JSON list of C-alpha atoms in Angstrom, two decimals:
[
{"chain": "A", "resi": 1, "resn": "ASP", "atom": "CA", "xyz": [22.33, -40.76, 83.38]},
{"chain": "A", "resi": 2, "resn": "THR", "atom": "CA", "xyz": [25.55, -42.87, 83.33]},
{"chain": "A", "resi": 3, "resn": "ALA", "atom": "CA", "xyz": [26.54, -43.14, 79.83]},
{"chain": "A", "resi": 4, "resn": "VAL", "atom": "CA", "xyz": [29.01, -45.99, 80.22]},
{"chain": "A", "resi": 5, "resn": "SER", "atom": "CA", "xyz": [28.94, -48.00, 83.45]},
{"chain": "A", "resi": 6, "resn": "GLN", "atom": "CA", "xyz": [30.88, -50.65, 84.66]},
{"chain": "A", "resi": 7, "resn": "THR", "atom": "CA", "xyz": [30.57, -53.30, 87.61]},
{"chain": "A", "resi": 8, "resn": "PRO", "atom": "CA", "xyz": [32.17, -53.84, 89.89]},
{"chain": "A", "resi": 9, "resn": "LYS", "atom": "CA", "xyz": [34.35, -50.75, 90.65]},
{"chain": "A", "resi": 10, "resn": "TYR", "atom": "CA", "xyz": [36.57, -52.41, 92.80]},
{"chain": "A", "resi": 11, "resn": "LEU", "atom": "CA", "xyz": [37.66, -56.32, 92.60]},
{"chain": "A", "resi": 12, "resn": "VAL", "atom": "CA", "xyz": [40.08, -57.91, 94.95]},
{"chain": "A", "resi": 13, "resn": "THR", "atom": "CA", "xyz": [40.69, -61.55, 94.47]},
{"chain": "A", "resi": 14, "resn": "GLN", "atom": "CA", "xyz": [43.38, -64.32, 94.84]},
{"chain": "A", "resi": 15, "resn": "MET", "atom": "CA", "xyz": [45.59, -65.74, 92.14]},
{"chain": "A", "resi": 16, "resn": "GLY", "atom": "CA", "xyz": [43.93, -68.82, 90.26]},
{"chain": "A", "resi": 17, "resn": "ASN", "atom": "CA", "xyz": [40.36, -67.41, 90.88]},
{"chain": "A", "resi": 18, "resn": "ASP", "atom": "CA", "xyz": [38.02, -66.52, 87.68]},
{"chain": "A", "resi": 19, "resn": "LYS", "atom": "CA", "xyz": [36.35, -63.17, 87.60]},
{"chain": "A", "resi": 20, "resn": "SER", "atom": "CA", "xyz": [34.01, -61.17, 85.37]},
{"chain": "A", "resi": 21, "resn": "ILE", "atom": "CA", "xyz": [33.62, -57.44, 84.75]},
{"chain": "A", "resi": 22, "resn": "LYS", "atom": "CA", "xyz": [30.51, -56.12, 83.16]},
{"chain": "A", "resi": 23, "resn": "CYS", "atom": "CA", "xyz": [30.01, -52.83, 81.27]},
{"chain": "A", "resi": 24, "resn": "GLU", "atom": "CA", "xyz": [26.93, -51.37, 79.86]},
{"chain": "A", "resi": 25, "resn": "GLN", "atom": "CA", "xyz": [26.25, -48.26, 77.66]},
{"chain": "A", "resi": 26, "resn": "ASN", "atom": "CA", "xyz": [23.22, -46.25, 77.07]},
{"chain": "A", "resi": 27, "resn": "LEU", "atom": "CA", "xyz": [24.48, -43.97, 74.27]},
{"chain": "A", "resi": 28, "resn": "GLY", "atom": "CA", "xyz": [23.07, -46.23, 71.24]},
{"chain": "A", "resi": 29, "resn": "HIS", "atom": "CA", "xyz": [26.71, -46.77, 70.12]},
{"chain": "A", "resi": 30, "resn": "ASP", "atom": "CA", "xyz": [27.60, -49.78, 68.15]},
{"chain": "A", "resi": 31, "resn": "THR", "atom": "CA", "xyz": [31.22, -50.30, 69.10]},
{"chain": "A", "resi": 32, "resn": "MET", "atom": "CA", "xyz": [32.55, -51.13, 72.61]},
{"chain": "A", "resi": 33, "resn": "TYR", "atom": "CA", "xyz": [35.96, -51.53, 73.77]},
{"chain": "A", "resi": 34, "resn": "TRP", "atom": "CA", "xyz": [38.09, -53.09, 76.68]},
{"chain": "A", "resi": 35, "resn": "TYR", "atom": "CA", "xyz": [41.40, -51.24, 77.80]},
{"chain": "A", "resi": 36, "resn": "LYS", "atom": "CA", "xyz": [43.86, -52.00, 80.45]},
{"chain": "A", "resi": 37, "resn": "GLN", "atom": "CA", "xyz": [45.62, -49.35, 82.27]},
{"chain": "A", "resi": 38, "resn": "ASP", "atom": "CA", "xyz": [48.76, -50.51, 84.06]},
{"chain": "A", "resi": 39, "resn": "SER", "atom": "CA", "xyz": [50.47, -49.03, 87.23]},
{"chain": "A", "resi": 40, "resn": "LYS", "atom": "CA", "xyz": [52.51, -46.58, 85.15]},
{"chain": "A", "resi": 41, "resn": "LYS", "atom": "CA", "xyz": [49.03, -45.20, 83.68]},
{"chain": "A", "resi": 42, "resn": "PHE", "atom": "CA", "xyz": [49.89, -46.81, 80.36]},
{"chain": "A", "resi": 43, "resn": "LEU", "atom": "CA", "xyz": [46.56, -47.52, 78.40]},
{"chain": "A", "resi": 44, "resn": "LYS", "atom": "CA", "xyz": [46.36, -50.20, 75.88]},
{"chain": "A", "resi": 45, "resn": "ILE", "atom": "CA", "xyz": [43.45, -51.64, 73.82]},
{"chain": "A", "resi": 46, "resn": "MET", "atom": "CA", "xyz": [42.44, -55.19, 74.59]},
{"chain": "A", "resi": 47, "resn": "PHE", "atom": "CA", "xyz": [39.32, -55.90, 72.55]},
{"chain": "A", "resi": 48, "resn": "SER", "atom": "CA", "xyz": [36.76, -54.20, 70.56]},
{"chain": "A", "resi": 49, "resn": "TYR", "atom": "CA", "xyz": [33.21, -55.36, 69.32]},
{"chain": "A", "resi": 50, "resn": "ASN", "atom": "CA", "xyz": [31.08, -53.72, 66.64]},
{"chain": "A", "resi": 51, "resn": "ASN", "atom": "CA", "xyz": [27.41, -55.02, 66.75]},
{"chain": "A", "resi": 52, "resn": "LYS", "atom": "CA", "xyz": [28.49, -58.01, 68.85]},
{"chain": "A", "resi": 53, "resn": "GLU", "atom": "CA", "xyz": [31.15, -58.82, 66.44]},
{"chain": "A", "resi": 54, "resn": "LEU", "atom": "CA", "xyz": [34.71, -59.02, 67.60]},
{"chain": "A", "resi": 55, "resn": "ILE", "atom": "CA", "xyz": [36.89, -56.71, 65.34]},
{"chain": "A", "resi": 56, "resn": "ILE", "atom": "CA", "xyz": [39.87, -55.95, 67.47]},
{"chain": "A", "resi": 57, "resn": "ASN", "atom": "CA", "xyz": [41.68, -58.63, 69.31]},
{"chain": "A", "resi": 58, "resn": "GLU", "atom": "CA", "xyz": [45.26, -57.53, 70.60]},
{"chain": "A", "resi": 59, "resn": "THR", "atom": "CA", "xyz": [47.89, -59.68, 71.91]},
{"chain": "A", "resi": 60, "resn": "VAL", "atom": "CA", "xyz": [46.08, -60.73, 75.12]},
{"chain": "A", "resi": 61, "resn": "PRO", "atom": "CA", "xyz": [46.34, -64.02, 77.05]},
{"chain": "A", "resi": 62, "resn": "ASN", "atom": "CA", "xyz": [43.76, -66.54, 76.11]},
{"chain": "A", "resi": 63, "resn": "ARG", "atom": "CA", "xyz": [42.64, -66.42, 79.99]},
{"chain": "A", "resi": 64, "resn": "PHE", "atom": "CA", "xyz": [40.82, -63.23, 78.91]},
{"chain": "A", "resi": 65, "resn": "SER", "atom": "CA", "xyz": [37.65, -63.70, 77.16]},
{"chain": "A", "resi": 66, "resn": "PRO", "atom": "CA", "xyz": [35.16, -60.97, 76.00]},
{"chain": "A", "resi": 67, "resn": "LYS", "atom": "CA", "xyz": [31.56, -61.54, 75.53]},
{"chain": "A", "resi": 68, "resn": "SER", "atom": "CA", "xyz": [28.98, -59.24, 73.86]},
{"chain": "A", "resi": 69, "resn": "PRO", "atom": "CA", "xyz": [25.48, -60.32, 74.41]},
{"chain": "A", "resi": 70, "resn": "ASP", "atom": "CA", "xyz": [23.93, -57.31, 72.39]},
{"chain": "A", "resi": 71, "resn": "LYS", "atom": "CA", "xyz": [25.44, -54.16, 71.22]},
{"chain": "A", "resi": 72, "resn": "ALA", "atom": "CA", "xyz": [24.88, -52.22, 74.61]},
{"chain": "A", "resi": 73, "resn": "HIS", "atom": "CA", "xyz": [26.88, -54.62, 76.67]},
{"chain": "A", "resi": 74, "resn": "LEU", "atom": "CA", "xyz": [30.43, -55.82, 76.81]},
{"chain": "A", "resi": 75, "resn": "ASN", "atom": "CA", "xyz": [31.76, -58.36, 79.42]},
{"chain": "A", "resi": 76, "resn": "LEU", "atom": "CA", "xyz": [35.20, -59.56, 80.17]},
{"chain": "A", "resi": 77, "resn": "HIS", "atom": "CA", "xyz": [35.85, -62.76, 81.82]},
{"chain": "A", "resi": 78, "resn": "ILE", "atom": "CA", "xyz": [39.38, -63.60, 83.31]},
{"chain": "A", "resi": 79, "resn": "ASN", "atom": "CA", "xyz": [40.08, -67.26, 84.15]},
{"chain": "A", "resi": 80, "resn": "SER", "atom": "CA", "xyz": [43.25, -68.16, 86.46]},
{"chain": "A", "resi": 81, "resn": "LEU", "atom": "CA", "xyz": [43.95, -64.70, 87.63]},
{"chain": "A", "resi": 82, "resn": "GLU", "atom": "CA", "xyz": [47.72, -63.77, 87.74]},
{"chain": "A", "resi": 83, "resn": "LEU", "atom": "CA", "xyz": [49.46, -61.13, 89.89]},
{"chain": "A", "resi": 84, "resn": "GLY", "atom": "CA", "xyz": [50.28, -59.30, 86.43]},
{"chain": "A", "resi": 85, "resn": "ASP", "atom": "CA", "xyz": [46.54, -58.70, 85.76]},
{"chain": "A", "resi": 86, "resn": "SER", "atom": "CA", "xyz": [46.41, -56.25, 88.45]},
{"chain": "A", "resi": 87, "resn": "ALA", "atom": "CA", "xyz": [45.33, -53.13, 86.76]},
{"chain": "A", "resi": 88, "resn": "VAL", "atom": "CA", "xyz": [42.46, -50.73, 86.00]},
{"chain": "A", "resi": 89, "resn": "TYR", "atom": "CA", "xyz": [40.15, -52.14, 83.21]},
{"chain": "A", "resi": 90, "resn": "PHE", "atom": "CA", "xyz": [38.39, -49.57, 81.26]},
{"chain": "A", "resi": 91, "resn": "CYS", "atom": "CA", "xyz": [35.38, -50.00, 79.10]},
{"chain": "A", "resi": 92, "resn": "ALA", "atom": "CA", "xyz": [34.66, -47.50, 76.26]},
{"chain": "A", "resi": 93, "resn": "SER", "atom": "CA", "xyz": [32.06, -47.04, 73.47]},
{"chain": "A", "resi": 94, "resn": "SER", "atom": "CA", "xyz": [31.93, -45.11, 70.26]},
{"chain": "A", "resi": 95, "resn": "GLN", "atom": "CA", "xyz": [29.61, -44.55, 67.24]},
{"chain": "A", "resi": 96, "resn": "GLY", "atom": "CA", "xyz": [31.29, -45.89, 64.22]},
{"chain": "A", "resi": 97, "resn": "SER", "atom": "CA", "xyz": [30.31, -44.93, 60.64]},
{"chain": "A", "resi": 98, "resn": "PRO", "atom": "CA", "xyz": [32.33, -43.34, 57.64]},
{"chain": "A", "resi": 99, "resn": "TRP", "atom": "CA", "xyz": [31.51, -39.82, 58.79]},
{"chain": "A", "resi": 100, "resn": "ALA", "atom": "CA", "xyz": [31.59, -40.28, 62.65]},
{"chain": "A", "resi": 101, "resn": "SER", "atom": "CA", "xyz": [34.39, -38.91, 64.74]},
{"chain": "A", "resi": 102, "resn": "TYR", "atom": "CA", "xyz": [34.87, -42.50, 66.39]},
{"chain": "A", "resi": 103, "resn": "GLU", "atom": "CA", "xyz": [35.01, -40.42, 69.72]},
{"chain": "A", "resi": 104, "resn": "GLN", "atom": "CA", "xyz": [35.42, -42.98, 72.56]},
{"chain": "A", "resi": 105, "resn": "TYR", "atom": "CA", "xyz": [33.51, -42.53, 75.84]},
{"chain": "A", "resi": 106, "resn": "PHE", "atom": "CA", "xyz": [34.90, -44.19, 78.88]},
{"chain": "A", "resi": 107, "resn": "GLY", "atom": "CA", "xyz": [33.45, -45.92, 81.85]},
{"chain": "A", "resi": 108, "resn": "PRO", "atom": "CA", "xyz": [34.66, -45.33, 85.43]},
{"chain": "A", "resi": 109, "resn": "GLY", "atom": "CA", "xyz": [36.92, -48.18, 85.46]},
{"chain": "A", "resi": 110, "resn": "THR", "atom": "CA", "xyz": [37.40, -51.54, 87.47]},
{"chain": "A", "resi": 111, "resn": "ARG", "atom": "CA", "xyz": [40.32, -51.60, 89.80]},
{"chain": "A", "resi": 112, "resn": "LEU", "atom": "CA", "xyz": [41.42, -55.31, 89.98]},
{"chain": "A", "resi": 113, "resn": "THR", "atom": "CA", "xyz": [43.84, -56.33, 92.45]},
{"chain": "A", "resi": 114, "resn": "VAL", "atom": "CA", "xyz": [45.19, -59.89, 92.38]},
{"chain": "A", "resi": 115, "resn": "THR", "atom": "CA", "xyz": [46.74, -61.08, 95.62]},
{"chain": "B", "resi": 1, "resn": "GLU", "atom": "CA", "xyz": [52.72, -50.26, 63.77]},
{"chain": "B", "resi": 2, "resn": "LEU", "atom": "CA", "xyz": [51.46, -46.95, 65.07]},
{"chain": "B", "resi": 3, "resn": "LYS", "atom": "CA", "xyz": [53.46, -45.40, 67.88]},
{"chain": "B", "resi": 4, "resn": "VAL", "atom": "CA", "xyz": [52.56, -42.38, 69.87]},
{"chain": "B", "resi": 5, "resn": "GLU", "atom": "CA", "xyz": [54.97, -40.38, 71.74]},
{"chain": "B", "resi": 6, "resn": "GLN", "atom": "CA", "xyz": [54.23, -37.61, 74.38]},
{"chain": "B", "resi": 7, "resn": "ASN", "atom": "CA", "xyz": [56.38, -35.12, 75.88]},
{"chain": "B", "resi": 8, "resn": "PRO", "atom": "CA", "xyz": [57.10, -34.17, 78.53]},
{"chain": "B", "resi": 9, "resn": "LEU", "atom": "CA", "xyz": [56.00, -37.07, 80.61]},
{"chain": "B", "resi": 10, "resn": "PHE", "atom": "CA", "xyz": [55.95, -34.82, 83.76]},
{"chain": "B", "resi": 11, "resn": "LEU", "atom": "CA", "xyz": [55.42, -31.16, 83.95]},
{"chain": "B", "resi": 12, "resn": "SER", "atom": "CA", "xyz": [55.19, -29.05, 86.99]},
{"chain": "B", "resi": 13, "resn": "MET", "atom": "CA", "xyz": [54.28, -25.18, 86.39]},
{"chain": "B", "resi": 14, "resn": "GLN", "atom": "CA", "xyz": [53.34, -22.38, 88.35]},
{"chain": "B", "resi": 15, "resn": "GLU", "atom": "CA", "xyz": [49.94, -20.86, 88.09]},
{"chain": "B", "resi": 16, "resn": "GLY", "atom": "CA", "xyz": [49.62, -17.98, 85.51]},
{"chain": "B", "resi": 17, "resn": "LYS", "atom": "CA", "xyz": [52.35, -19.59, 83.12]},
{"chain": "B", "resi": 18, "resn": "ASN", "atom": "CA", "xyz": [51.86, -21.03, 79.65]},
{"chain": "B", "resi": 19, "resn": "TYR", "atom": "CA", "xyz": [53.04, -24.35, 78.31]},
{"chain": "B", "resi": 20, "resn": "THR", "atom": "CA", "xyz": [52.60, -26.86, 75.52]},
{"chain": "B", "resi": 21, "resn": "ILE", "atom": "CA", "xyz": [52.49, -30.71, 75.50]},
{"chain": "B", "resi": 22, "resn": "TYR", "atom": "CA", "xyz": [53.40, -32.28, 72.41]},
{"chain": "B", "resi": 23, "resn": "CYS", "atom": "CA", "xyz": [52.17, -35.42, 70.76]},
{"chain": "B", "resi": 24, "resn": "ASN", "atom": "CA", "xyz": [54.08, -37.20, 67.88]},
{"chain": "B", "resi": 25, "resn": "TYR", "atom": "CA", "xyz": [52.82, -40.22, 66.00]},
{"chain": "B", "resi": 26, "resn": "SER", "atom": "CA", "xyz": [54.44, -42.35, 63.57]},
{"chain": "B", "resi": 27, "resn": "THR", "atom": "CA", "xyz": [52.17, -43.40, 60.80]},
{"chain": "B", "resi": 28, "resn": "THR", "atom": "CA", "xyz": [49.49, -41.58, 58.69]},
{"chain": "B", "resi": 29, "resn": "SER", "atom": "CA", "xyz": [46.18, -41.12, 60.72]},
{"chain": "B", "resi": 30, "resn": "ASP", "atom": "CA", "xyz": [43.08, -39.07, 60.10]},
{"chain": "B", "resi": 31, "resn": "ARG", "atom": "CA", "xyz": [42.12, -38.45, 63.62]},
{"chain": "B", "resi": 32, "resn": "LEU", "atom": "CA", "xyz": [43.46, -37.35, 67.04]},
{"chain": "B", "resi": 33, "resn": "TYR", "atom": "CA", "xyz": [42.01, -37.02, 70.42]},
{"chain": "B", "resi": 34, "resn": "TRP", "atom": "CA", "xyz": [43.13, -35.47, 73.67]},
{"chain": "B", "resi": 35, "resn": "TYR", "atom": "CA", "xyz": [41.78, -36.83, 76.94]},
{"chain": "B", "resi": 36, "resn": "ARG", "atom": "CA", "xyz": [42.17, -35.85, 80.47]},
{"chain": "B", "resi": 37, "resn": "GLN", "atom": "CA", "xyz": [42.31, -38.02, 83.51]},
{"chain": "B", "resi": 38, "resn": "ASP", "atom": "CA", "xyz": [42.18, -37.13, 87.07]},
{"chain": "B", "resi": 39, "resn": "PRO", "atom": "CA", "xyz": [43.75, -39.36, 89.76]},
{"chain": "B", "resi": 40, "resn": "GLY", "atom": "CA", "xyz": [41.53, -42.60, 90.24]},
{"chain": "B", "resi": 41, "resn": "LYS", "atom": "CA", "xyz": [39.05, -41.39, 87.62]},
{"chain": "B", "resi": 42, "resn": "SER", "atom": "CA", "xyz": [38.08, -42.17, 84.16]},
{"chain": "B", "resi": 43, "resn": "LEU", "atom": "CA", "xyz": [39.09, -40.48, 81.01]},
{"chain": "B", "resi": 44, "resn": "GLU", "atom": "CA", "xyz": [37.19, -37.30, 79.81]},
{"chain": "B", "resi": 45, "resn": "SER", "atom": "CA", "xyz": [37.18, -36.31, 76.15]},
{"chain": "B", "resi": 46, "resn": "LEU", "atom": "CA", "xyz": [38.63, -32.75, 75.69]},
{"chain": "B", "resi": 47, "resn": "PHE", "atom": "CA", "xyz": [39.25, -32.53, 71.96]},
{"chain": "B", "resi": 48, "resn": "VAL", "atom": "CA", "xyz": [38.59, -34.33, 68.75]},
{"chain": "B", "resi": 49, "resn": "LEU", "atom": "CA", "xyz": [40.83, -33.07, 65.81]},
{"chain": "B", "resi": 50, "resn": "LEU", "atom": "CA", "xyz": [40.04, -34.58, 62.59]},
{"chain": "B", "resi": 51, "resn": "SER", "atom": "CA", "xyz": [41.87, -32.56, 59.78]},
{"chain": "B", "resi": 52, "resn": "ASN", "atom": "CA", "xyz": [45.16, -31.02, 59.04]},
{"chain": "B", "resi": 53, "resn": "GLY", "atom": "CA", "xyz": [45.27, -27.61, 60.62]},
{"chain": "B", "resi": 54, "resn": "ALA", "atom": "CA", "xyz": [42.34, -28.16, 62.88]},
{"chain": "B", "resi": 55, "resn": "VAL", "atom": "CA", "xyz": [42.33, -26.14, 66.13]},
{"chain": "B", "resi": 56, "resn": "LYS", "atom": "CA", "xyz": [40.22, -26.20, 68.88]},
{"chain": "B", "resi": 57, "resn": "GLN", "atom": "CA", "xyz": [39.93, -24.28, 72.08]},
{"chain": "B", "resi": 58, "resn": "GLU", "atom": "CA", "xyz": [38.05, -24.78, 75.42]},
{"chain": "B", "resi": 59, "resn": "GLY", "atom": "CA", "xyz": [39.02, -22.21, 78.21]},
{"chain": "B", "resi": 60, "resn": "ARG", "atom": "CA", "xyz": [42.65, -22.11, 78.98]},
{"chain": "B", "resi": 61, "resn": "LEU", "atom": "CA", "xyz": [43.26, -25.30, 76.63]},
{"chain": "B", "resi": 62, "resn": "MET", "atom": "CA", "xyz": [43.91, -25.15, 72.85]},
{"chain": "B", "resi": 63, "resn": "ALA", "atom": "CA", "xyz": [44.82, -28.14, 70.72]},
{"chain": "B", "resi": 64, "resn": "SER", "atom": "CA", "xyz": [45.93, -28.19, 67.10]},
{"chain": "B", "resi": 65, "resn": "LEU", "atom": "CA", "xyz": [46.83, -30.80, 64.65]},
{"chain": "B", "resi": 66, "resn": "ASP", "atom": "CA", "xyz": [49.66, -31.05, 61.85]},
{"chain": "B", "resi": 67, "resn": "THR", "atom": "CA", "xyz": [48.95, -34.10, 60.00]},
{"chain": "B", "resi": 68, "resn": "LYS", "atom": "CA", "xyz": [52.01, -33.62, 57.87]},
{"chain": "B", "resi": 69, "resn": "ALA", "atom": "CA", "xyz": [54.34, -33.21, 60.78]},
{"chain": "B", "resi": 70, "resn": "ARG", "atom": "CA", "xyz": [52.54, -35.90, 62.43]},
{"chain": "B", "resi": 71, "resn": "LEU", "atom": "CA", "xyz": [52.11, -33.57, 65.56]},
{"chain": "B", "resi": 72, "resn": "SER", "atom": "CA", "xyz": [49.50, -32.45, 67.76]},
{"chain": "B", "resi": 73, "resn": "THR", "atom": "CA", "xyz": [50.07, -29.83, 70.57]},
{"chain": "B", "resi": 74, "resn": "LEU", "atom": "CA", "xyz": [47.99, -28.97, 73.67]},
{"chain": "B", "resi": 75, "resn": "HIS", "atom": "CA", "xyz": [48.68, -25.49, 74.71]},
{"chain": "B", "resi": 76, "resn": "ILE", "atom": "CA", "xyz": [47.81, -24.20, 78.22]},
{"chain": "B", "resi": 77, "resn": "THR", "atom": "CA", "xyz": [47.46, -20.62, 78.81]},
{"chain": "B", "resi": 78, "resn": "ALA", "atom": "CA", "xyz": [47.55, -19.00, 82.22]},
{"chain": "B", "resi": 79, "resn": "ALA", "atom": "CA", "xyz": [47.39, -22.34, 84.12]},
{"chain": "B", "resi": 80, "resn": "VAL", "atom": "CA", "xyz": [45.21, -22.70, 87.25]},
{"chain": "B", "resi": 81, "resn": "HIS", "atom": "CA", "xyz": [45.36, -25.39, 89.67]},
{"chain": "B", "resi": 82, "resn": "ASP", "atom": "CA", "xyz": [42.10, -26.96, 88.42]},
{"chain": "B", "resi": 83, "resn": "LEU", "atom": "CA", "xyz": [43.95, -28.31, 85.35]},
{"chain": "B", "resi": 84, "resn": "SER", "atom": "CA", "xyz": [46.38, -30.44, 87.28]},
{"chain": "B", "resi": 85, "resn": "ALA", "atom": "CA", "xyz": [45.50, -33.99, 85.81]},
{"chain": "B", "resi": 86, "resn": "THR", "atom": "CA", "xyz": [47.19, -36.42, 83.44]},
{"chain": "B", "resi": 87, "resn": "TYR", "atom": "CA", "xyz": [46.65, -35.61, 79.69]},
{"chain": "B", "resi": 88, "resn": "PHE", "atom": "CA", "xyz": [46.58, -38.19, 77.02]},
{"chain": "B", "resi": 89, "resn": "CYS", "atom": "CA", "xyz": [46.68, -37.92, 73.32]},
{"chain": "B", "resi": 90, "resn": "ALA", "atom": "CA", "xyz": [45.19, -40.88, 71.30]},
{"chain": "B", "resi": 91, "resn": "VAL", "atom": "CA", "xyz": [45.78, -41.48, 67.65]},
{"chain": "B", "resi": 92, "resn": "GLY", "atom": "CA", "xyz": [43.31, -43.17, 65.31]},
{"chain": "B", "resi": 93, "resn": "ASN", "atom": "CA", "xyz": [44.41, -45.98, 63.29]},
{"chain": "B", "resi": 94, "resn": "PHE", "atom": "CA", "xyz": [43.68, -45.31, 59.74]},
{"chain": "B", "resi": 95, "resn": "GLY", "atom": "CA", "xyz": [40.73, -47.26, 58.38]},
{"chain": "B", "resi": 96, "resn": "ASN", "atom": "CA", "xyz": [39.61, -48.61, 61.73]},
{"chain": "B", "resi": 97, "resn": "GLU", "atom": "CA", "xyz": [38.32, -47.51, 65.13]},
{"chain": "B", "resi": 98, "resn": "LYS", "atom": "CA", "xyz": [41.24, -48.66, 67.01]},
{"chain": "B", "resi": 99, "resn": "LEU", "atom": "CA", "xyz": [43.00, -45.87, 69.24]},
{"chain": "B", "resi": 100, "resn": "THR", "atom": "CA", "xyz": [46.59, -45.85, 70.18]},
{"chain": "B", "resi": 101, "resn": "PHE", "atom": "CA", "xyz": [47.26, -43.78, 73.36]},
{"chain": "B", "resi": 102, "resn": "GLY", "atom": "CA", "xyz": [50.38, -41.79, 74.27]},
{"chain": "B", "resi": 103, "resn": "THR", "atom": "CA", "xyz": [52.18, -42.29, 77.52]},
{"chain": "B", "resi": 104, "resn": "GLY", "atom": "CA", "xyz": [50.42, -39.42, 79.06]},
{"chain": "B", "resi": 105, "resn": "THR", "atom": "CA", "xyz": [51.59, -36.26, 80.53]},
{"chain": "B", "resi": 106, "resn": "ARG", "atom": "CA", "xyz": [51.20, -35.69, 84.25]},
{"chain": "B", "resi": 107, "resn": "LEU", "atom": "CA", "xyz": [50.64, -32.04, 84.71]},
{"chain": "B", "resi": 108, "resn": "THR", "atom": "CA", "xyz": [50.88, -30.39, 88.11]},
{"chain": "B", "resi": 109, "resn": "ILE", "atom": "CA", "xyz": [50.07, -26.59, 88.68]},
{"chain": "B", "resi": 110, "resn": "ILE", "atom": "CA", "xyz": [51.82, -25.10, 91.62]},
{"chain": "B", "resi": 111, "resn": "PRO", "atom": "CA", "xyz": [50.01, -22.05, 93.29]}
]
């Protein structure tokens, strides 16, 4: 059973296009995240949702819009793709509560290449 | 703003040797994590450290946390080739679920 899954695994597209990445978790967690890992392997959080509510919104261009239809799903839509958007995007989830470890479980990643 | 520094960034070591990766962070935190990432793969959770003095061990890896020094270490004992990977520490921001990741340490074990 895949705990956190993402589709697609690879995405190659041209500048200016709009694309979406989907994420689903079957761990029963109530918090989900999107991270961007650049070519130097630096990992930075972009967004986080808790029970469909946006709780973390880092300095990310408005072209990126997350959507969480329910607590098991978090999608990322990117408008007007730019060369600098090329990266690996990871989805993650965690169980949040005052006594939880908040340990995050990561999906397999989506490698986005913008040409 | 929380900053997390790891060193070294790159580490090449011979099989059978011991070494330590360091993770320093800039502000108070109540939790620290270590992850492993193999090339082209996802991040795998190794350790969760939730209190000062916490020490956890799994096989040849041992992680510790000193919250007063704002320092965590990942110690590798008698390294084997299978441990070659990039290791990240991540620090929890106090009071919320956000994690700030270190720069990663790319470890290469040479036979």
